[in-house]
CSV table of C-alpha atoms in Angstrom, one decimal:
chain,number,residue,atom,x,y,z
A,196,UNK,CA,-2.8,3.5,18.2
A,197,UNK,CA,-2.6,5.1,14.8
A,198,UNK,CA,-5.4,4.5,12.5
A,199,UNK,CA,-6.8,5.5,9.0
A,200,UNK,CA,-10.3,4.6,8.1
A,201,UNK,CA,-12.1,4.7,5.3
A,202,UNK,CA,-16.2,4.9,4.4
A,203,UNK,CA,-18.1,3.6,3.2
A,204,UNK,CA,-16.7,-0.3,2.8
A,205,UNK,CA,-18.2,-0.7,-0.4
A,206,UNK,CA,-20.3,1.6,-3.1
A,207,UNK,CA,-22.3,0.4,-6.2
A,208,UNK,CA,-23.4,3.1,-8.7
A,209,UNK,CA,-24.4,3.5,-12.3
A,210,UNK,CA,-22.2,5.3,-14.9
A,211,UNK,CA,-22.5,9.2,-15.1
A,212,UNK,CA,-22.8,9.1,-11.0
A,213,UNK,CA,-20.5,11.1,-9.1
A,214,UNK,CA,-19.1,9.6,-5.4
A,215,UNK,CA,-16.9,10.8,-3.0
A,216,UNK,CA,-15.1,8.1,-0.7
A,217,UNK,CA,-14.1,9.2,2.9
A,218,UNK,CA,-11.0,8.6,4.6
A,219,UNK,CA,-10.6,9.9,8.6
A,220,UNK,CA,-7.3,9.3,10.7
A,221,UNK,CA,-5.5,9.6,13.8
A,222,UNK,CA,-1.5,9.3,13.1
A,223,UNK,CA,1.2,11.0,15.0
A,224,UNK,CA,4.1,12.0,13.2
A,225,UNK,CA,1.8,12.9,10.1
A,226,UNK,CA,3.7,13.7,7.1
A,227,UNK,CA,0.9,12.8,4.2
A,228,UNK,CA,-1.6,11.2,2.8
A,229,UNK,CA,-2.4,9.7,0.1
A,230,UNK,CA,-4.9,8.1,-2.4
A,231,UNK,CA,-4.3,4.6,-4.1
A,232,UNK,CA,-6.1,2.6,-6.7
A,233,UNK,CA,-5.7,-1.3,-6.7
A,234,UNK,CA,-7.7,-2.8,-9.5
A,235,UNK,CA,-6.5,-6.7,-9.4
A,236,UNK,CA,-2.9,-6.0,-9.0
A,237,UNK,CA,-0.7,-3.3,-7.3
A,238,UNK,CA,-2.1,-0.5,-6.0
A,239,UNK,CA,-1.3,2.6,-8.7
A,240,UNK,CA,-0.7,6.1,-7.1
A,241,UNK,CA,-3.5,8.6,-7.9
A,242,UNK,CA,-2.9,11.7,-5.1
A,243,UNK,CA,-0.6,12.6,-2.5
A,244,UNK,CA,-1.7,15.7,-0.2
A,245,UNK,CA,0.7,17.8,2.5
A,246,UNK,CA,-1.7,20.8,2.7
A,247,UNK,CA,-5.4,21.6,4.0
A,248,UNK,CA,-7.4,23.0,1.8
A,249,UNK,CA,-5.7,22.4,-1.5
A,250,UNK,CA,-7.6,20.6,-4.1
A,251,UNK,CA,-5.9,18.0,-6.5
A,252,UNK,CA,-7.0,17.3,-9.9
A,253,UNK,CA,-6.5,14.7,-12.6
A,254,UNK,CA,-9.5,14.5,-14.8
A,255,UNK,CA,-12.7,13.5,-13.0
A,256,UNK,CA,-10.6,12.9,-9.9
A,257,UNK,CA,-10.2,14.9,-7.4
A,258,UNK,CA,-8.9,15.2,-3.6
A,259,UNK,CA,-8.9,17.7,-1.0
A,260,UNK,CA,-7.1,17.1,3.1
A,261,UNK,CA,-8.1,19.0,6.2
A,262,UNK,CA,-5.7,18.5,8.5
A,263,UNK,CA,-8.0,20.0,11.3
A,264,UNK,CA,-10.6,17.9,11.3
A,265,UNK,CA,-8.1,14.9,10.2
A,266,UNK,CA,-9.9,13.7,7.2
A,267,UNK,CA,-9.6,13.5,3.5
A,268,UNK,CA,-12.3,12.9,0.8
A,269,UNK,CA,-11.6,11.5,-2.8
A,270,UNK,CA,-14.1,12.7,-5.4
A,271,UNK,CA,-15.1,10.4,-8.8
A,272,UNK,CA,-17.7,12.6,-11.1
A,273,UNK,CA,-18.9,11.0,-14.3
A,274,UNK,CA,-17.9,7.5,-13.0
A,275,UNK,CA,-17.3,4.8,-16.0
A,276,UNK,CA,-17.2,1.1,-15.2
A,277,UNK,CA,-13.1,1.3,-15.3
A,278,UNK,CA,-13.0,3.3,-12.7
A,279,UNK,CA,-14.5,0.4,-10.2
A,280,UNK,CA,-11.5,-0.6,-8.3
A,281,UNK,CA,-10.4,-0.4,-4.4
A,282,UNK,CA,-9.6,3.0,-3.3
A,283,UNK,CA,-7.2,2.7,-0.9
A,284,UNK,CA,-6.1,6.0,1.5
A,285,UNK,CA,-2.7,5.8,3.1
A,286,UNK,CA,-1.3,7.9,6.2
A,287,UNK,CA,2.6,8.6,5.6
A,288,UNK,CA,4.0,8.2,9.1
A,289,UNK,CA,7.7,9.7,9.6
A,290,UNK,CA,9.7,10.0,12.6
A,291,UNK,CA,13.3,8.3,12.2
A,292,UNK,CA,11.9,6.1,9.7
A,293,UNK,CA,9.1,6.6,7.5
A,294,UNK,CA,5.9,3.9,6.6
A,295,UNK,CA,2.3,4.1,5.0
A,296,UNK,CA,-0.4,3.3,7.5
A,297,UNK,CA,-3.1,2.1,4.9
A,298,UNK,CA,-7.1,2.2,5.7
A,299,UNK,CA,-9.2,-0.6,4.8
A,300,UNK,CA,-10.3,0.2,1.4
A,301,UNK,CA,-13.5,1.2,-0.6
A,302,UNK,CA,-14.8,-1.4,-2.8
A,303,UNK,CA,-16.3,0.7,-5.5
A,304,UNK,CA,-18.2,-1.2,-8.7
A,305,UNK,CA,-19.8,1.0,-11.4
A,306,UNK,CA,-22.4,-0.7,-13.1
A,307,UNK,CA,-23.1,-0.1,-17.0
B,50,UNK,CA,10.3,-1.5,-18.7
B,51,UNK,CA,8.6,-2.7,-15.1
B,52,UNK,CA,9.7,-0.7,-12.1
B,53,UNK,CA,9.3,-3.0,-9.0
B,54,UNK,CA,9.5,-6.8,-9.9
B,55,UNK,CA,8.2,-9.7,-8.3
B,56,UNK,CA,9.0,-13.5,-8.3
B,57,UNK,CA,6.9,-15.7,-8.1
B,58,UNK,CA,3.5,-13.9,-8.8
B,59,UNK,CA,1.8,-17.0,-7.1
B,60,UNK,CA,3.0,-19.6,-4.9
B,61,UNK,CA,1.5,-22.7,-3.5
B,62,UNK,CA,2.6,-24.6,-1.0
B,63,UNK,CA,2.5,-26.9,1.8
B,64,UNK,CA,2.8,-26.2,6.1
B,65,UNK,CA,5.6,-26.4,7.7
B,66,UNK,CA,7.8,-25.3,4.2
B,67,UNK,CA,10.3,-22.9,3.7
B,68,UNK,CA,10.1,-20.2,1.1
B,69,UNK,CA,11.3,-17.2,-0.8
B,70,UNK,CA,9.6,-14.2,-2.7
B,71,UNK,CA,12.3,-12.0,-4.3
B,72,UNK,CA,12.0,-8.0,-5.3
B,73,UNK,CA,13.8,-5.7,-7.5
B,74,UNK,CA,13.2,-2.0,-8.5
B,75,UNK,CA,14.9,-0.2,-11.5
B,76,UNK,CA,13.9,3.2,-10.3
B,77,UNK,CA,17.1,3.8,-8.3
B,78,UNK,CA,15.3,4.1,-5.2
B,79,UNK,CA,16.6,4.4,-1.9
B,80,UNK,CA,14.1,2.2,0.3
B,81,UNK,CA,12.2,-0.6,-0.4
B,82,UNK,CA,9.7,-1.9,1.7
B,83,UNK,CA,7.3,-5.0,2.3
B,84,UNK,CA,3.6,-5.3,2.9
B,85,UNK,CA,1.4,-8.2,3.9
B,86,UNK,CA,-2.6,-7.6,2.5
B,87,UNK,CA,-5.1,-9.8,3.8
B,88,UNK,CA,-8.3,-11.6,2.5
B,89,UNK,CA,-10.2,-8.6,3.6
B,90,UNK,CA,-7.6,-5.8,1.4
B,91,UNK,CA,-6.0,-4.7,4.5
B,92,UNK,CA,-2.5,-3.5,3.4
B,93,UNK,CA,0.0,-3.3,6.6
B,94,UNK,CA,3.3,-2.8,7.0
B,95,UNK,CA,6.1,-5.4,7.7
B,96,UNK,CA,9.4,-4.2,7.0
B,97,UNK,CA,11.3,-1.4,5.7
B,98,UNK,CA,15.2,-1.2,4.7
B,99,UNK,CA,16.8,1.9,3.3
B,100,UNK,CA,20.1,1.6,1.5
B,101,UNK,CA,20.5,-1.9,2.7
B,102,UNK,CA,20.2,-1.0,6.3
B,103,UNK,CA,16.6,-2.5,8.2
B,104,UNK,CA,14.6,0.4,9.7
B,105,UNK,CA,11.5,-0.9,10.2
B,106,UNK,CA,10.6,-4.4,11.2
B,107,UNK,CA,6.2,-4.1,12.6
B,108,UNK,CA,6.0,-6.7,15.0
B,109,UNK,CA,6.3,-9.4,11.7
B,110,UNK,CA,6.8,-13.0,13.3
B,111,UNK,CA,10.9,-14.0,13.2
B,112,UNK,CA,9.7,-16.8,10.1
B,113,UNK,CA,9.7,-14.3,8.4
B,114,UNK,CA,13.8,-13.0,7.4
B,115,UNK,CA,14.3,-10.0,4.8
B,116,UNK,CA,17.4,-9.9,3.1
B,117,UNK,CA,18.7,-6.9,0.8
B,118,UNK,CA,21.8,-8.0,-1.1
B,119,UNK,CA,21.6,-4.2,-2.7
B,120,UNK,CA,19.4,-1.5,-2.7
B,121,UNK,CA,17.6,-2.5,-5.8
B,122,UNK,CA,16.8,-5.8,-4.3
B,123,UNK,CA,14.5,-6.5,-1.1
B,124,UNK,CA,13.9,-10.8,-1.1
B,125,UNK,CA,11.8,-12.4,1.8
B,126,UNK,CA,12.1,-15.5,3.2
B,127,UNK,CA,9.7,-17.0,5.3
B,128,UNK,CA,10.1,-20.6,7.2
B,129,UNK,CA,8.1,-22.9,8.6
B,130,UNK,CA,5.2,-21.9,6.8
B,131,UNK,CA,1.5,-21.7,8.8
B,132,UNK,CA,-2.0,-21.7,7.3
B,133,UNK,CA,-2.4,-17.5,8.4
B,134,UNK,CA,0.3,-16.8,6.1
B,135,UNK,CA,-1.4,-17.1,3.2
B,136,UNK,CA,-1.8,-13.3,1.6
B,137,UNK,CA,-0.9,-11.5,-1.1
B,138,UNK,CA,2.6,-9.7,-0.4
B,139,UNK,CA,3.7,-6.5,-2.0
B,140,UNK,CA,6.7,-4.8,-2.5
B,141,UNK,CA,7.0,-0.9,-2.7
B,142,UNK,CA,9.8,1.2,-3.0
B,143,UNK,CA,10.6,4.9,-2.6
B,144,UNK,CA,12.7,7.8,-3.1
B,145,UNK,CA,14.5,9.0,0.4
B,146,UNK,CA,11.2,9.0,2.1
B,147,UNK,CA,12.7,12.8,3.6
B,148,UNK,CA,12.5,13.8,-0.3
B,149,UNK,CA,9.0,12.2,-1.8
B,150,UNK,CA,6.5,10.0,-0.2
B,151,UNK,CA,4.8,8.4,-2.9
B,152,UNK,CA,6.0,4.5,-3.0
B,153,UNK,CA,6.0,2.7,-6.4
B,154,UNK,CA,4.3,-0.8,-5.6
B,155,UNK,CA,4.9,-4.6,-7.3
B,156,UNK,CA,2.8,-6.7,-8.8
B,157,UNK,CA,2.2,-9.0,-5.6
B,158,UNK,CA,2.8,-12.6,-4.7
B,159,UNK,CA,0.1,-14.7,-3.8
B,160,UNK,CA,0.9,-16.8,-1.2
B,161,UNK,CA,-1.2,-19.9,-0.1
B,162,UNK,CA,-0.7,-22.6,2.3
B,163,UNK,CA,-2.6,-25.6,2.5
């Protein structure tokens, strides 16, 4: 069965800390993957990776995808208390049809 | 402007009733989609429809009926409602999946049953 999971379940660190949330999977028909933040509403797009070994950036964010050992990690330096959220990591499946097979989340919380 | 619409953002409601949560997107996207996430943030998969046409449907009970008057609009219907329905529901849409992966998500519906 496919499956995308994420550690740890939940993180709590102080501002200026830097984290990086884990995110394994076993998917046939990999096409993807990609990072998502949900604060209290929809999950917002932050990443989407096709290649190993490539590093993503957007300011303190940053992601990276080895598609050998079937993992991706999501890096957070110089955390601030917006940027506690769930960090959701989604597989895109495609054969005929396509479909994001989501991991369970990290709860992260920044504290002042 | 909001890309991918939701009505009702919450909904409360009794067993055994019959209801709808409706979804547009202004992004002219291809494929729209709808997710079920749990107490526990667990987002899954329930159906998919690209230009109108169903393409996925994840082992979702048959209470549950999607309809898609046009591909900007993806509306769910669920009947007979149970106490294990209650969730937040998402729609997402995309560009042809075959082009870009990334899916645009709503605002959510939370859905409770008493």
């Amino acid at each position: 069965e496919d499956k995308v999971v994420q550690s740890p379940l939940s993180l709590v660190v102080h501002e200026g800390d830097t984290v990086t949330l884990n995110c394994s999977y076993e998917v046939t028909n990999f096409r993807s993957l990609l990072w998502y933040k949900q604060e209290k509403k929809a999950p917002t797009f932050l990443f989407m990776l096709t290649s190993s070994g490539i590093e993503k950036k957007s300011g303190r964010l940053s992601s990276i995808l080895d598609k050998k050992e079937l993992f991706s990690i999501l890096n957070i330096t110089a955390t601030q208390t917006g940027d506690s959220a769930v960090y959701l990591c989604a597989v895109g499946w495609m054969d005929s049809s396509y479909k994001l097979i989501f991991g369970s989340g990290t709860r992260l919380l920044v504290r002042p | 402007d909001t890309a991918v619409s939701q009505t009702p953002k919450y909904l409360v409601t009794q067993m055994g009733n019959d209801k709808s949560i409706k979804c547009e997107q202004n992004l002219g996207h291809d494929t729209m989609y709808w997710y079920k996430q749990d107490s526990k943030k667990f987002l899954k998969i329930m159906f998919s429809y690209n230009n109108k046409e169903l393409i996925i449907n994840e082992t979702v009970p048959n209470r549950f009926s999607p309809k898609s008057p046009d591909k900007a609009h993806l509306n769910l219907h669920i009947n007979s409602l149970e106490l294990g329905d209650s969730a937040v529901y998402f729609c997402a849409s995309s560009e042809n999946p075959r082009l870009s992966n990334e899916q645009f998500f709503g605002p959510g519906t939370r859905l409770t049953v008493l």
